[in-house]
Structures are given as structure tokens and as C-alpha cells.
Coordinates of C-alpha atoms in Angstrom, one line a residue:
M1 CA -100.6 -113.9 -64.5
T2 CA -103.3 -114.7 -67.2
T3 CA -100.8 -117.9 -68.8
T4 CA -100.1 -119.2 -65.4
T5 CA -103.2 -119.2 -63.2
P6 CA -104.7 -122.0 -65.8
E7 CA -101.4 -124.1 -65.5
L8 CA -101.5 -123.9 -61.7
A9 CA -104.8 -124.9 -60.7
P10 CA -105.0 -128.5 -62.3
E11 CA -101.4 -129.0 -60.4
R12 CA -103.1 -128.2 -57.5
G13 CA -106.1 -130.3 -57.4
T14 CA -103.9 -132.9 -58.8
P15 CA -102.2 -133.8 -55.6
E16 CA -105.5 -133.5 -53.7
R17 CA -107.2 -135.6 -55.3
G18 CA -104.4 -138.0 -55.2
R19 CA -104.3 -137.7 -51.6
V20 CA -108.0 -138.4 -50.6
A21 CA -107.6 -141.7 -53.2
T22 CA -104.3 -142.6 -51.2
T23 CA -106.1 -142.2 -48.0
R24 CA -109.5 -144.3 -48.6
T25 CA -107.3 -146.9 -50.4
R26 CA -105.3 -147.3 -46.9
H27 CA -108.0 -147.5 -44.8
A28 CA -109.5 -149.9 -47.2
A29 CA -106.3 -151.6 -46.6
G30 CA -106.2 -150.9 -43.2
R31 CA -109.9 -152.7 -42.6
V32 CA -108.8 -156.0 -44.5
A33 CA -105.6 -156.5 -43.1
A34 CA -107.9 -156.0 -39.9
V35 CA -110.1 -158.8 -41.0
L36 CA -107.3 -161.5 -41.7
G37 CA -106.1 -160.8 -38.6
R38 CA -109.1 -161.6 -36.3
S39 CA -109.6 -164.7 -39.0
V40 CA -106.2 -166.1 -38.3
A41 CA -106.4 -165.6 -34.7
I42 CA -109.3 -167.2 -34.6
F43 CA -109.0 -170.2 -37.4
V44 CA -105.4 -171.3 -35.6
P45 CA -106.7 -172.7 -31.9
V46 CA -110.1 -173.8 -33.4
F47 CA -108.5 -175.6 -35.8
L48 CA -105.3 -177.0 -33.5
V49 CA -108.2 -178.0 -31.0
A50 CA -110.4 -179.3 -33.4
T51 CA -107.7 -181.8 -34.9
F52 CA -106.7 -182.4 -31.5
V53 CA -109.8 -183.4 -30.3
T54 CA -110.9 -185.2 -33.7
F55 CA -107.6 -187.3 -33.4
A56 CA -107.8 -188.1 -29.3
L57 CA -112.1 -189.2 -30.0
R58 CA -110.1 -191.8 -32.1
S59 CA -108.3 -193.2 -29.4
M60 CA -110.9 -193.7 -27.0
S61 CA -113.1 -195.2 -29.4
G62 CA -111.3 -198.1 -29.4
L63 CA -111.5 -199.0 -33.2
S64 CA -108.8 -200.5 -35.1
P65 CA -107.5 -201.1 -38.3
A66 CA -107.2 -205.1 -37.3
R67 CA -110.4 -205.0 -36.8
I68 CA -112.2 -203.9 -40.1
Q69 CA -108.9 -206.1 -42.0
L70 CA -108.6 -209.5 -39.7
G71 CA -112.5 -209.2 -38.1
E72 CA -113.4 -210.2 -34.9
E73 CA -111.9 -213.4 -34.6
A74 CA -107.9 -212.2 -34.8
T75 CA -105.5 -213.2 -32.4
P76 CA -104.3 -210.7 -30.4
E77 CA -100.8 -210.8 -31.9
A78 CA -102.1 -210.6 -35.6
I79 CA -103.4 -207.5 -33.9
Q80 CA -100.5 -206.0 -32.4
R81 CA -98.9 -206.9 -36.1
V82 CA -101.0 -205.0 -37.9
E83 CA -101.3 -202.0 -35.4
A84 CA -97.7 -201.9 -35.8
E85 CA -98.1 -201.1 -39.4
W86 CA -99.8 -198.6 -38.8
G87 CA -97.8 -196.9 -35.9
L88 CA -100.6 -197.7 -34.1
D89 CA -98.2 -199.1 -31.2
K90 CA -96.5 -195.4 -30.8
P91 CA -97.2 -193.0 -28.2
F92 CA -100.5 -191.2 -28.7
L93 CA -99.1 -187.6 -28.9
T94 CA -96.2 -188.9 -31.4
Q95 CA -99.2 -190.5 -33.4
Y96 CA -100.9 -186.8 -33.6
W97 CA -97.8 -184.9 -34.6
D98 CA -97.5 -187.9 -37.5
W99 CA -100.7 -187.3 -38.2
F100 CA -100.7 -183.5 -38.1
S101 CA -97.7 -182.6 -39.7
G102 CA -99.0 -184.6 -43.0
V103 CA -102.1 -182.8 -42.2
L104 CA -99.9 -179.2 -43.3
H105 CA -98.2 -180.8 -46.2
G106 CA -101.8 -181.8 -47.7
Q107 CA -101.5 -185.1 -46.7
L108 CA -104.6 -186.8 -45.3
G109 CA -103.7 -190.5 -44.4
T110 CA -104.7 -193.8 -45.8
S111 CA -108.1 -195.9 -45.6
W112 CA -108.3 -198.6 -43.1
V113 CA -110.9 -199.6 -45.2
N114 CA -109.2 -200.6 -48.6
G115 CA -106.0 -198.7 -48.1
A116 CA -106.7 -195.6 -50.9
D117 CA -105.7 -192.1 -50.6
I118 CA -108.1 -189.9 -48.4
S119 CA -106.9 -187.3 -50.1
T120 CA -108.0 -188.5 -53.4
L121 CA -110.6 -189.9 -52.2
I122 CA -111.9 -186.8 -50.7
G123 CA -111.0 -184.9 -53.9
L124 CA -113.6 -186.6 -55.8
G125 CA -116.5 -186.3 -53.8
L126 CA -115.7 -182.7 -52.8
G127 CA -115.6 -181.7 -56.4
V128 CA -119.1 -183.3 -56.9
S129 CA -120.5 -181.2 -53.7
L130 CA -118.8 -178.2 -54.5
S131 CA -120.7 -178.3 -57.9
V132 CA -124.1 -178.8 -56.2
A133 CA -123.3 -175.9 -53.4
T134 CA -122.3 -173.9 -55.5
F135 CA -124.9 -173.7 -57.9
A136 CA -127.4 -174.5 -55.1
L137 CA -125.8 -170.8 -53.4
V138 CA -126.1 -169.0 -56.4
I139 CA -129.9 -169.8 -57.0
G140 CA -130.3 -169.3 -53.2
V141 CA -128.6 -166.0 -52.7
V142 CA -130.5 -164.3 -56.8
V143 CA -134.0 -165.2 -56.1
G144 CA -134.0 -164.5 -52.3
F145 CA -131.5 -161.1 -52.7
L146 CA -134.7 -160.6 -55.6
L147 CA -137.6 -161.6 -53.0
G148 CA -136.3 -160.2 -49.8
T149 CA -135.5 -156.9 -51.7
V150 CA -139.2 -156.6 -53.7
A151 CA -140.7 -157.8 -50.3
A152 CA -138.5 -154.7 -48.2
L153 CA -139.9 -152.0 -50.9
R154 CA -143.5 -153.2 -50.4
R155 CA -143.6 -153.7 -46.4
T156 CA -147.2 -153.9 -45.3
T157 CA -148.3 -154.7 -49.0
V158 CA -150.4 -157.9 -50.2
V159 CA -147.0 -158.5 -52.3
D160 CA -145.1 -158.6 -48.9
R161 CA -147.3 -160.7 -47.4
A162 CA -147.1 -163.4 -50.6
I163 CA -143.4 -163.5 -50.4
T164 CA -143.4 -163.8 -46.7
G165 CA -146.0 -166.7 -46.8
F166 CA -144.1 -168.4 -49.7
V167 CA -141.0 -168.2 -47.8
T168 CA -142.4 -169.4 -44.9
V169 CA -143.9 -172.7 -47.0
I170 CA -140.2 -173.2 -48.4
S171 CA -138.4 -173.3 -45.8
V172 CA -140.2 -176.1 -44.2
M173 CA -140.2 -177.9 -46.9
P174 CA -137.2 -180.4 -45.9
A175 CA -134.6 -180.8 -49.0
F176 CA -135.2 -184.7 -49.7
V177 CA -138.8 -183.9 -49.9
V178 CA -138.4 -181.2 -52.9
G179 CA -135.8 -183.7 -54.7
I180 CA -138.6 -186.3 -55.0
V181 CA -141.1 -183.8 -56.4
L182 CA -138.6 -182.1 -58.7
V183 CA -137.3 -185.5 -59.9
A184 CA -141.5 -187.1 -60.5
V185 CA -142.2 -183.8 -62.4
L186 CA -139.4 -182.2 -64.3
A187 CA -137.0 -185.7 -64.6
V188 CA -139.7 -188.3 -65.3
G189 CA -142.6 -186.6 -65.9
L190 CA -141.2 -183.6 -68.6
D191 CA -137.8 -185.2 -69.1
L192 CA -136.5 -181.8 -69.0
F193 CA -133.5 -183.0 -66.5
P194 CA -131.5 -186.5 -65.7
S195 CA -133.1 -187.9 -62.8
A196 CA -129.8 -189.2 -61.6
G197 CA -125.9 -189.3 -62.3
Y198 CA -122.8 -186.8 -62.6
I199 CA -121.0 -185.5 -65.3
P200 CA -118.1 -183.7 -64.8
A201 CA -117.5 -180.7 -66.1
E202 CA -114.7 -181.5 -68.4
Q203 CA -116.5 -183.4 -70.2
G204 CA -119.1 -180.7 -71.4
A205 CA -120.8 -177.8 -69.5
G206 CA -124.6 -178.6 -70.8
P207 CA -124.1 -182.1 -69.7
W208 CA -122.6 -180.8 -66.0
L209 CA -125.0 -178.4 -65.9
A210 CA -128.0 -180.8 -66.7
H211 CA -127.1 -183.2 -63.9
I212 CA -126.6 -180.9 -61.0
T213 CA -129.5 -178.4 -61.9
L214 CA -131.9 -181.2 -60.1
P215 CA -130.2 -181.7 -56.7
A216 CA -129.3 -177.8 -56.3
L217 CA -132.9 -176.7 -56.6
A218 CA -133.5 -179.1 -53.7
L219 CA -130.8 -177.8 -51.7
S220 CA -131.6 -174.2 -52.6
F221 CA -134.9 -173.6 -51.2
D222 CA -133.5 -173.1 -47.7
V223 CA -131.2 -170.9 -48.9
I224 CA -133.9 -168.7 -50.9
A225 CA -135.6 -168.4 -47.3
D226 CA -133.2 -168.0 -44.9
V227 CA -131.7 -165.1 -47.2
A228 CA -135.2 -163.5 -48.1
R229 CA -136.0 -163.2 -44.5
Q230 CA -133.1 -161.8 -43.3
L231 CA -132.4 -159.0 -45.9
R232 CA -136.2 -158.6 -45.6
S233 CA -135.8 -157.3 -42.0
S234 CA -132.2 -155.8 -42.3
L235 CA -133.5 -153.3 -45.3
I236 CA -136.3 -152.3 -43.3
A237 CA -134.3 -151.7 -40.5
A238 CA -131.8 -149.9 -42.5
Y239 CA -134.5 -147.7 -44.0
G240 CA -135.4 -146.3 -39.7
E241 CA -131.5 -145.3 -39.6
N242 CA -130.5 -141.7 -39.0
Y243 CA -128.4 -141.4 -42.3
V244 CA -131.3 -142.7 -44.4
T245 CA -133.4 -139.5 -42.9
G246 CA -130.2 -137.7 -43.5
A247 CA -130.1 -138.4 -47.3
V248 CA -134.0 -137.8 -47.1
V249 CA -132.7 -134.3 -46.5
R250 CA -130.4 -133.7 -48.6
G251 CA -132.8 -134.3 -51.4
L252 CA -131.0 -137.8 -53.0
S253 CA -133.3 -139.7 -54.8
P254 CA -134.9 -143.0 -53.8
R255 CA -132.9 -145.2 -56.5
R256 CA -129.8 -143.6 -54.9
I257 CA -130.7 -144.1 -50.9
F258 CA -131.7 -147.6 -51.7
F259 CA -127.9 -148.5 -53.4
A260 CA -125.7 -146.0 -51.8
H261 CA -127.2 -146.5 -48.4
V262 CA -129.9 -148.7 -47.4
L263 CA -128.5 -152.1 -49.7
R264 CA -125.1 -151.8 -48.7
N265 CA -125.9 -151.5 -45.1
G266 CA -128.6 -153.8 -44.9
L267 CA -126.3 -156.9 -46.5
G268 CA -124.5 -157.9 -43.5
P269 CA -127.3 -160.3 -41.8
A270 CA -128.4 -161.9 -45.0
L271 CA -124.3 -162.3 -46.0
A272 CA -124.1 -163.6 -42.6
T273 CA -126.3 -166.2 -43.6
V274 CA -124.9 -167.1 -46.4
G275 CA -121.5 -167.6 -44.7
Q276 CA -123.2 -170.3 -42.7
K277 CA -125.3 -171.8 -45.3
F278 CA -121.9 -172.8 -47.4
P279 CA -120.4 -175.5 -46.0
A280 CA -124.0 -176.8 -45.0
L281 CA -124.6 -176.9 -48.3
V282 CA -121.3 -179.0 -49.0
G283 CA -121.0 -181.7 -46.3
A284 CA -124.9 -181.9 -44.9
S285 CA -126.3 -183.4 -48.5
V286 CA -126.5 -187.1 -47.9
V287 CA -130.1 -187.8 -48.4
T288 CA -129.9 -185.7 -51.5
E289 CA -126.5 -187.0 -52.7
W290 CA -128.3 -190.7 -52.4
I291 CA -131.8 -189.4 -54.3
F292 CA -129.9 -188.6 -57.1
G293 CA -127.1 -190.8 -57.2
L294 CA -124.1 -188.5 -56.5
Q295 CA -121.3 -190.0 -54.7
G296 CA -120.5 -186.7 -53.4
F297 CA -118.2 -185.4 -50.2
G298 CA -121.5 -186.2 -47.4
R299 CA -122.0 -189.7 -49.0
F300 CA -118.0 -190.2 -48.9
A301 CA -118.3 -188.6 -45.0
N302 CA -121.0 -190.6 -44.1
D303 CA -120.1 -194.0 -45.5
S304 CA -116.4 -193.7 -44.1
A305 CA -118.3 -193.4 -40.7
Q306 CA -120.7 -196.3 -41.1
A307 CA -117.4 -198.5 -42.1
G308 CA -115.7 -197.1 -39.3
D309 CA -113.0 -195.8 -41.1
V310 CA -111.3 -193.6 -38.7
P311 CA -108.5 -191.7 -40.7
A312 CA -111.4 -190.9 -43.9
V313 CA -113.5 -189.1 -41.1
Q314 CA -111.0 -187.3 -39.1
G315 CA -109.9 -186.2 -42.9
V316 CA -113.6 -184.9 -43.6
L317 CA -113.4 -183.0 -41.0
V318 CA -110.1 -181.6 -41.4
V319 CA -111.9 -180.2 -44.7
S320 CA -114.6 -179.1 -43.4
I321 CA -113.5 -177.0 -41.2
V322 CA -111.0 -175.4 -43.5
L323 CA -114.0 -175.1 -45.9
V324 CA -116.4 -173.4 -43.3
V325 CA -113.3 -170.9 -42.2
S326 CA -112.2 -169.9 -45.8
F327 CA -115.8 -168.7 -46.9
N328 CA -116.0 -167.5 -43.4
L329 CA -113.2 -164.9 -44.0
I330 CA -114.4 -164.1 -47.7
I331 CA -117.3 -163.3 -46.4
N332 CA -116.3 -161.0 -43.9
L333 CA -113.9 -159.4 -46.5
V334 CA -116.9 -158.8 -48.3
L335 CA -118.5 -157.3 -45.0
A336 CA -115.6 -155.3 -44.1
R337 CA -116.0 -153.8 -48.0
V338 CA -119.5 -153.0 -48.5
M339 CA -120.9 -152.0 -44.5
P340 CA -119.0 -149.0 -43.9
A341 CA -120.6 -146.6 -45.0
S342 CA -123.0 -146.4 -42.2
Q343 CA -119.9 -145.0 -40.3
R344 CA -118.7 -142.7 -43.1
G345 CA -122.5 -141.0 -43.0
V346 CA -124.2 -139.6 -46.4

């Protein structure tokens, strides 16, 4: 009896711990699968409708590669010949299916302006914009997280009011104004950063980081403001929930209450804000790219629209849709992982 009891205890405990771990893993996998299923169910119809509407707008616009290549004085016969070369003489649904089939294979078509492959052109600009947007998002999340957390922990104090005032000020400052100030002070005045241009990361991490710092800072102000405000509000609301009261009654330390319960359940609105900001940073920074001399995704989209290059605009819209859906899927997966704490209780 004395020799078998110590041996049986670990054997009984180990399967029990294994079953608990297996159950948690299954629950986590189920949440991830549910999020993926909902995202796919939303993405597929949205993508189909968006691409169809985008393609239909081209037909209704009356734009043609013949007008771009031959000019306004082109004869009807010449216009008809060029449009036949581009397949525009086919029925609308046939044209859409040919284009959509190419999109599914990563082929976004050919530019009406210069005949270049649109996927290649977008890839060049997207690399620049993704570099700047990612760095701006990192700055915005880190600084906004710190400001929002401190404001929530010091709510109704001078610190909270100072942070709230600072966030309010930077939220109304346009990115192009911030960019001009940054160039004047940090690039021209102090000569700390280059004022314009872009160097790929393959040519050196230092020069690459130096060239994207100022545009990233200019774009990060809006992210800082939104993340800080959302996080402050959600953390203060989380402190008033029943599961926090229960944790206090149980005698948990303030640090554990904050990290294990308040922070995990207060991250939702801030993460949702991040999900909305990143695609906007990639595609809506045309003016900032002009200020810093960057040939990015937003500038490519603007130039294509100005030139009437419809296939390029369609490619930009397709990539934008994919970026929005993909990044929001990532945010939803993170939320599915960090948010269930309130449902599990304390």
C-alpha cells in the first residue's frame, strides 16, 4: 500500500490535466474555426459584388484604351480595332469572367497607358506603402496603448486630463501638415532624417528605416489618438464590470486584475480601431507620399485615376478589398483569442 499510493497519484493526475488541456485546445480551435467561417462567409459575397460593380463602372464610364492611345481625333474604325485588341468587343459578362479569372490567378491585367503588367506596378508601390503603414501602425499602437493605459489608470486626475487634451489636439492635425512640420524641423533644421525618397530594405535596414520614419510619424498621429481614446474608454468600462468586482473580492492583486481581466476584456474596441486604420494607412496617404517623394500605393491609385487607366484602378480596388478583409480577419482572430476572459469568469 505504501509503495503503490505515490505511484498512482501522478497517474491519476496526469490524464486529468491532459483532458483539461485538450478541452481548452478544442474550445480555442472552435473559436478560431467559427471566426474563419464567418469571415469567409462575409468575404466571398462582398468580393464578388465589389468586383462586379467595379467592372460594371468601367463599362458605364465610356472610357476606352483607344481614346488614351489614339487621342480624341481617332476614327471609329481605329477605335474599333484597338478595342477589339483589348477584348472590349466581347459581351459584358464574357469580359467580366475573363478579367475575374485572371484576378483569381493573381493577374490584374495590363495598363491602358503604358502596357505594363498591373500586378507588377501595384507590387512596387505596395511595398513602399506597406513599409510606411506598418511602421506608422507600430508607432500608433505603442504610443496610443501607453497613453490610453496611463489615462485609464489615472482617470479624473491631472495626468488623465493632460493626455486627453494632447490626444484631442493631435487628432485634428492633418497628416500633410504634420509631415511639412516634420520635414522643416527634423530633416531641414536638425538634419536627422532624409526629407524625401525611399530606399528598399534589401539595400540596408538603416537607410530604409531612416527614409520611412518621417512619413510614418506623420501618419501615426491619427492612430495614436484613436487607439488612446478607445483604450481609455474601454478600460474604464471594464473596471466597472462584475468580473472585476469578483476579482477584488477574491483578493487578487491590482496588477493581476489589470492584466488578466481588465486589459484582456478592454482591448476589443482598440483592436477594432487598428483593424480599420491599417488599410486606410496603406491607401489613403496620397498627400503624404507627395510630400515625402514616395511612389507608393496611394499615389499610384491617384495617378491611374487621373490618367483614366481603368484596369489599374480596378487592380487597386481589388488589392484594397483583399487588404481590408485580410487585416480584419487577423484582428478577429486576435479578438477571439484574448476576449473570452469575461465569459470564463474569474
